[in-house]
Amino acid sequence: MEQREVLVVLFDGVQALDVSGPVEVFHGATLETPGAYRIRTAGLDGTPVRTTSGLTLVPDTTLGAAGPPHTLLVPGGQGTRTPDPRLIDWLRGNAHRARRKVSVCSGALLLAEAGLLDGRRATTHWMLCDTLAERFPAVRVEPEPIYVRDGDLATSAGVTAGIDLALALVEEDLGRDVALSIARHLVVFLRRPGNQTQFSAQLAAQTAQRRPLRDVQQWITENPAGDLSVDALAQRARLSPRHFARAFRDEVGMTPGRYVDRVRLEAARRHLEDSADGIEQVARCCGYGTPEAMRRAFLRVLGASPAEYRRRFRTAGPPLISS
């Protein structure tokens, strides 16, 4: 069996969890399948580095002495904001030797600085997506997914997304049973696909400044099956439809229709994951009206039908009710 070397780049200001999360996943894989991975850490000088939380990490070797790895993992952290130029030079000259390039959180900024993301799809922590897009316009930034795969390149969002991505890579290398065993050991769910959004509909949107609009946002969340047309919502806010639509967009950051779509999709996903309700019942109680309307929404956003989503991500529970 091929042993895959995972080389983790260390630098001052690295985020400790960006390192330890994926490392624990790959280490878990070696316990399940001995010899599957060889994990090494490397820094510019081989000297200890200090993480953002104050922990000290000691690299196994220097980047100059490290051979070409199978998987090059670049974590994030405050140190990515003003990186050592030598680190960028090393990435620019050596990252292509790795068969797989992976970043966690703001590590994407280092890959972008080295030109490795030009023309590629990528993501990072939601707070840095605008920064990534503005500083590196050649990068096709996707702000919502928790991780993005583009050929031999994989980028992920915040720290826990690095664990999700590492589990996906292990599943690709060694199979789902191994990845599931690791997830159980780490007490995390092997259930988050890369195209799952980084945050909920409520967190993705801004909270309206005015009380009537905030109340409407809350009412939408609590009543996804209600009449959520612009006219009905405007009446609830005691505004004209035109004034309501404009004010909602300005204060929430998206149109009422898009906000409603997100809330309904999120509600449907929770029902499919946590309940035994039939597909038709879920569609009705989440405001879709028909299973076909819900199926189209799931395929458009998640790339999977409601039934497939439930098979993949439903939590343990009583037998499902067929529909």
PDB file of N, CA, C and O in Angstrom, residues 71-97:
ATOM      1  N   THR A  71       0.660  15.165   0.167  1.00  0.00           N
ATOM      2  CA  THR A  71      -0.298  16.213   0.514  1.00  0.00           C
ATOM      3  C   THR A  71       0.415  17.331   1.249  1.00  0.00           C
ATOM      4  O   THR A  71       1.039  17.085   2.290  1.00  0.00           O
ATOM      5  N   LEU A  72       0.345  18.520   0.713  1.00  0.00           N
ATOM      6  CA  LEU A  72       0.906  19.699   1.368  1.00  0.00           C
ATOM      7  C   LEU A  72      -0.234  20.438   2.038  1.00  0.00           C
ATOM      8  O   LEU A  72      -1.186  20.848   1.375  1.00  0.00           O
ATOM      9  N   LEU A  73      -0.133  20.597   3.356  1.00  0.00           N
ATOM     10  CA  LEU A  73      -1.208  21.241   4.109  1.00  0.00           C
ATOM     11  C   LEU A  73      -0.719  22.577   4.652  1.00  0.00           C
ATOM     12  O   LEU A  73       0.266  22.635   5.386  1.00  0.00           O
ATOM     13  N   VAL A  74      -1.413  23.657   4.264  1.00  0.00           N
ATOM     14  CA  VAL A  74      -1.050  25.011   4.671  1.00  0.00           C
ATOM     15  C   VAL A  74      -2.140  25.544   5.594  1.00  0.00           C
ATOM     16  O   VAL A  74      -3.245  25.867   5.146  1.00  0.00           O
ATOM     17  N   PRO A  75      -1.878  25.628   6.898  1.00  0.00           N
ATOM     18  CA  PRO A  75      -2.877  26.129   7.841  1.00  0.00           C
ATOM     19  C   PRO A  75      -2.971  27.642   7.807  1.00  0.00           C
ATOM     20  O   PRO A  75      -2.186  28.323   7.133  1.00  0.00           O
ATOM     21  N   GLY A  76      -3.934  28.185   8.548  1.00  0.00           N
ATOM     22  CA  GLY A  76      -4.114  29.628   8.626  1.00  0.00           C
ATOM     23  C   GLY A  76      -3.655  30.178   9.951  1.00  0.00           C
ATOM     24  O   GLY A  76      -2.929  29.525  10.705  1.00  0.00           O
ATOM     25  N   GLY A  77      -4.082  31.387  10.248  1.00  0.00           N
ATOM     26  CA  GLY A  77      -3.699  32.055  11.487  1.00  0.00           C
ATOM     27  C   GLY A  77      -3.293  33.490  11.224  1.00  0.00           C
ATOM     28  O   GLY A  77      -3.193  33.942  10.071  1.00  0.00           O
ATOM     29  N   GLN A  78      -3.041  34.222  12.283  1.00  0.00           N
ATOM     30  CA  GLN A  78      -2.658  35.624  12.145  1.00  0.00           C
ATOM     31  C   GLN A  78      -1.390  35.794  11.315  1.00  0.00           C
ATOM     32  O   GLN A  78      -1.186  36.828  10.685  1.00  0.00           O
ATOM     33  N   GLY A  79      -0.535  34.787  11.323  1.00  0.00           N
ATOM     34  CA  GLY A  79       0.711  34.870  10.563  1.00  0.00           C
ATOM     35  C   GLY A  79       0.528  34.921   9.065  1.00  0.00           C
ATOM     36  O   GLY A  79       1.489  35.200   8.328  1.00  0.00           O
ATOM     37  N   THR A  80      -0.690  34.685   8.584  1.00  0.00           N
ATOM     38  CA  THR A  80      -0.928  34.769   7.137  1.00  0.00           C
ATOM     39  C   THR A  80      -1.153  36.206   6.686  1.00  0.00           C
ATOM     40  O   THR A  80      -1.155  36.474   5.484  1.00  0.00           O
ATOM     41  N   ARG A  81      -1.380  37.123   7.640  1.00  0.00           N
ATOM     42  CA  ARG A  81      -1.690  38.500   7.265  1.00  0.00           C
ATOM     43  C   ARG A  81      -0.457  39.212   6.705  1.00  0.00           C
ATOM     44  O   ARG A  81      -0.544  39.935   5.723  1.00  0.00           O
ATOM     45  N   THR A  82       0.684  39.012   7.344  1.00  0.00           N
ATOM     46  CA  THR A  82       1.952  39.591   6.871  1.00  0.00           C
ATOM     47  C   THR A  82       2.981  38.465   6.844  1.00  0.00           C
ATOM     48  O   THR A  82       3.872  38.396   7.691  1.00  0.00           O
ATOM     49  N   PRO A  83       2.874  37.581   5.882  1.00  0.00           N
ATOM     50  CA  PRO A  83       3.720  36.383   5.873  1.00  0.00           C
ATOM     51  C   PRO A  83       5.180  36.693   5.572  1.00  0.00           C
ATOM     52  O   PRO A  83       5.502  37.696   4.928  1.00  0.00           O
ATOM     53  N   ASP A  84       6.048  35.824   6.039  1.00  0.00           N
ATOM     54  CA  ASP A  84       7.470  35.917   5.724  1.00  0.00           C
ATOM     55  C   ASP A  84       7.640  35.722   4.214  1.00  0.00           C
ATOM     56  O   ASP A  84       7.167  34.718   3.669  1.00  0.00           O
ATOM     57  N   PRO A  85       8.280  36.637   3.514  1.00  0.00           N
ATOM     58  CA  PRO A  85       8.461  36.485   2.061  1.00  0.00           C
ATOM     59  C   PRO A  85       9.135  35.175   1.686  1.00  0.00           C
ATOM     60  O   PRO A  85       8.886  34.628   0.598  1.00  0.00           O
ATOM     61  N   ARG A  86       9.967  34.641   2.576  1.00  0.00           N
ATOM     62  CA  ARG A  86      10.636  33.371   2.271  1.00  0.00           C
ATOM     63  C   ARG A  86       9.631  32.226   2.193  1.00  0.00           C
ATOM     64  O   ARG A  86       9.821  31.281   1.397  1.00  0.00           O
ATOM     65  N   LEU A  87       8.577  32.302   3.003  1.00  0.00           N
ATOM     66  CA  LEU A  87       7.552  31.269   2.959  1.00  0.00           C
ATOM     67  C   LEU A  87       6.810  31.305   1.635  1.00  0.00           C
ATOM     68  O   LEU A  87       6.546  30.263   1.015  1.00  0.00           O
ATOM     69  N   ILE A  88       6.473  32.512   1.177  1.00  0.00           N
ATOM     70  CA  ILE A  88       5.783  32.643  -0.108  1.00  0.00           C
ATOM     71  C   ILE A  88       6.685  32.145  -1.236  1.00  0.00           C
ATOM     72  O   ILE A  88       6.232  31.440  -2.153  1.00  0.00           O
ATOM     73  N   ASP A  89       7.957  32.475  -1.178  1.00  0.00           N
ATOM     74  CA  ASP A  89       8.902  32.012  -2.207  1.00  0.00           C
ATOM     75  C   ASP A  89       8.967  30.487  -2.216  1.00  0.00           C
ATOM     76  O   ASP A  89       9.020  29.864  -3.289  1.00  0.00           O
ATOM     77  N   TRP A  90       8.985  29.882  -1.025  1.00  0.00           N
ATOM     78  CA  TRP A  90       9.057  28.419  -0.969  1.00  0.00           C
ATOM     79  C   TRP A  90       7.795  27.794  -1.566  1.00  0.00           C
ATOM     80  O   TRP A  90       7.868  26.826  -2.336  1.00  0.00           O
ATOM     81  N   LEU A  91       6.650  28.341  -1.215  1.00  0.00           N
ATOM     82  CA  LEU A  91       5.406  27.814  -1.775  1.00  0.00           C
ATOM     83  C   LEU A  91       5.378  27.965  -3.285  1.00  0.00           C
ATOM     84  O   LEU A  91       4.979  27.046  -4.010  1.00  0.00           O
ATOM     85  N   ARG A  92       5.801  29.121  -3.764  1.00  0.00           N
ATOM     86  CA  ARG A  92       5.796  29.374  -5.203  1.00  0.00           C
ATOM     87  C   ARG A  92       6.692  28.383  -5.947  1.00  0.00           C
ATOM     88  O   ARG A  92       6.356  27.938  -7.048  1.00  0.00           O
ATOM     89  N   GLY A  93       7.800  28.039  -5.342  1.00  0.00           N
ATOM     90  CA  GLY A  93       8.759  27.181  -6.032  1.00  0.00           C
ATOM     91  C   GLY A  93       8.603  25.698  -5.773  1.00  0.00           C
ATOM     92  O   GLY A  93       9.156  24.884  -6.527  1.00  0.00           O
ATOM     93  N   ASN A  94       7.861  25.325  -4.711  1.00  0.00           N
ATOM     94  CA  ASN A  94       7.843  23.917  -4.330  1.00  0.00           C
ATOM     95  C   ASN A  94       6.462  23.289  -4.205  1.00  0.00           C
ATOM     96  O   ASN A  94       6.359  22.057  -4.235  1.00  0.00           O
ATOM     97  N   ALA A  95       5.430  24.085  -4.044  1.00  0.00           N
ATOM     98  CA  ALA A  95       4.102  23.504  -3.813  1.00  0.00           C
ATOM     99  C   ALA A  95       3.657  22.627  -4.973  1.00  0.00           C
ATOM    100  O   ALA A  95       2.960  21.620  -4.760  1.00  0.00           O
ATOM    101  N   HIS A  96       4.080  22.964  -6.193  1.00  0.00           N
ATOM    102  CA  HIS A  96       3.649  22.186  -7.354  1.00  0.00           C
ATOM    103  C   HIS A  96       4.161  20.748  -7.306  1.00  0.00           C
ATOM    104  O   HIS A  96       3.646  19.871  -8.008  1.00  0.00           O
ATOM    105  N   ARG A  97       5.157  20.482  -6.467  1.00  0.00           N
ATOM    106  CA  ARG A  97       5.702  19.135  -6.364  1.00  0.00           C
ATOM    107  C   ARG A  97       4.798  18.207  -5.576  1.00  0.00           C
ATOM    108  O   ARG A  97       4.934  16.991  -5.647  1.00  0.00           O
TER     109      ARG A  97
END
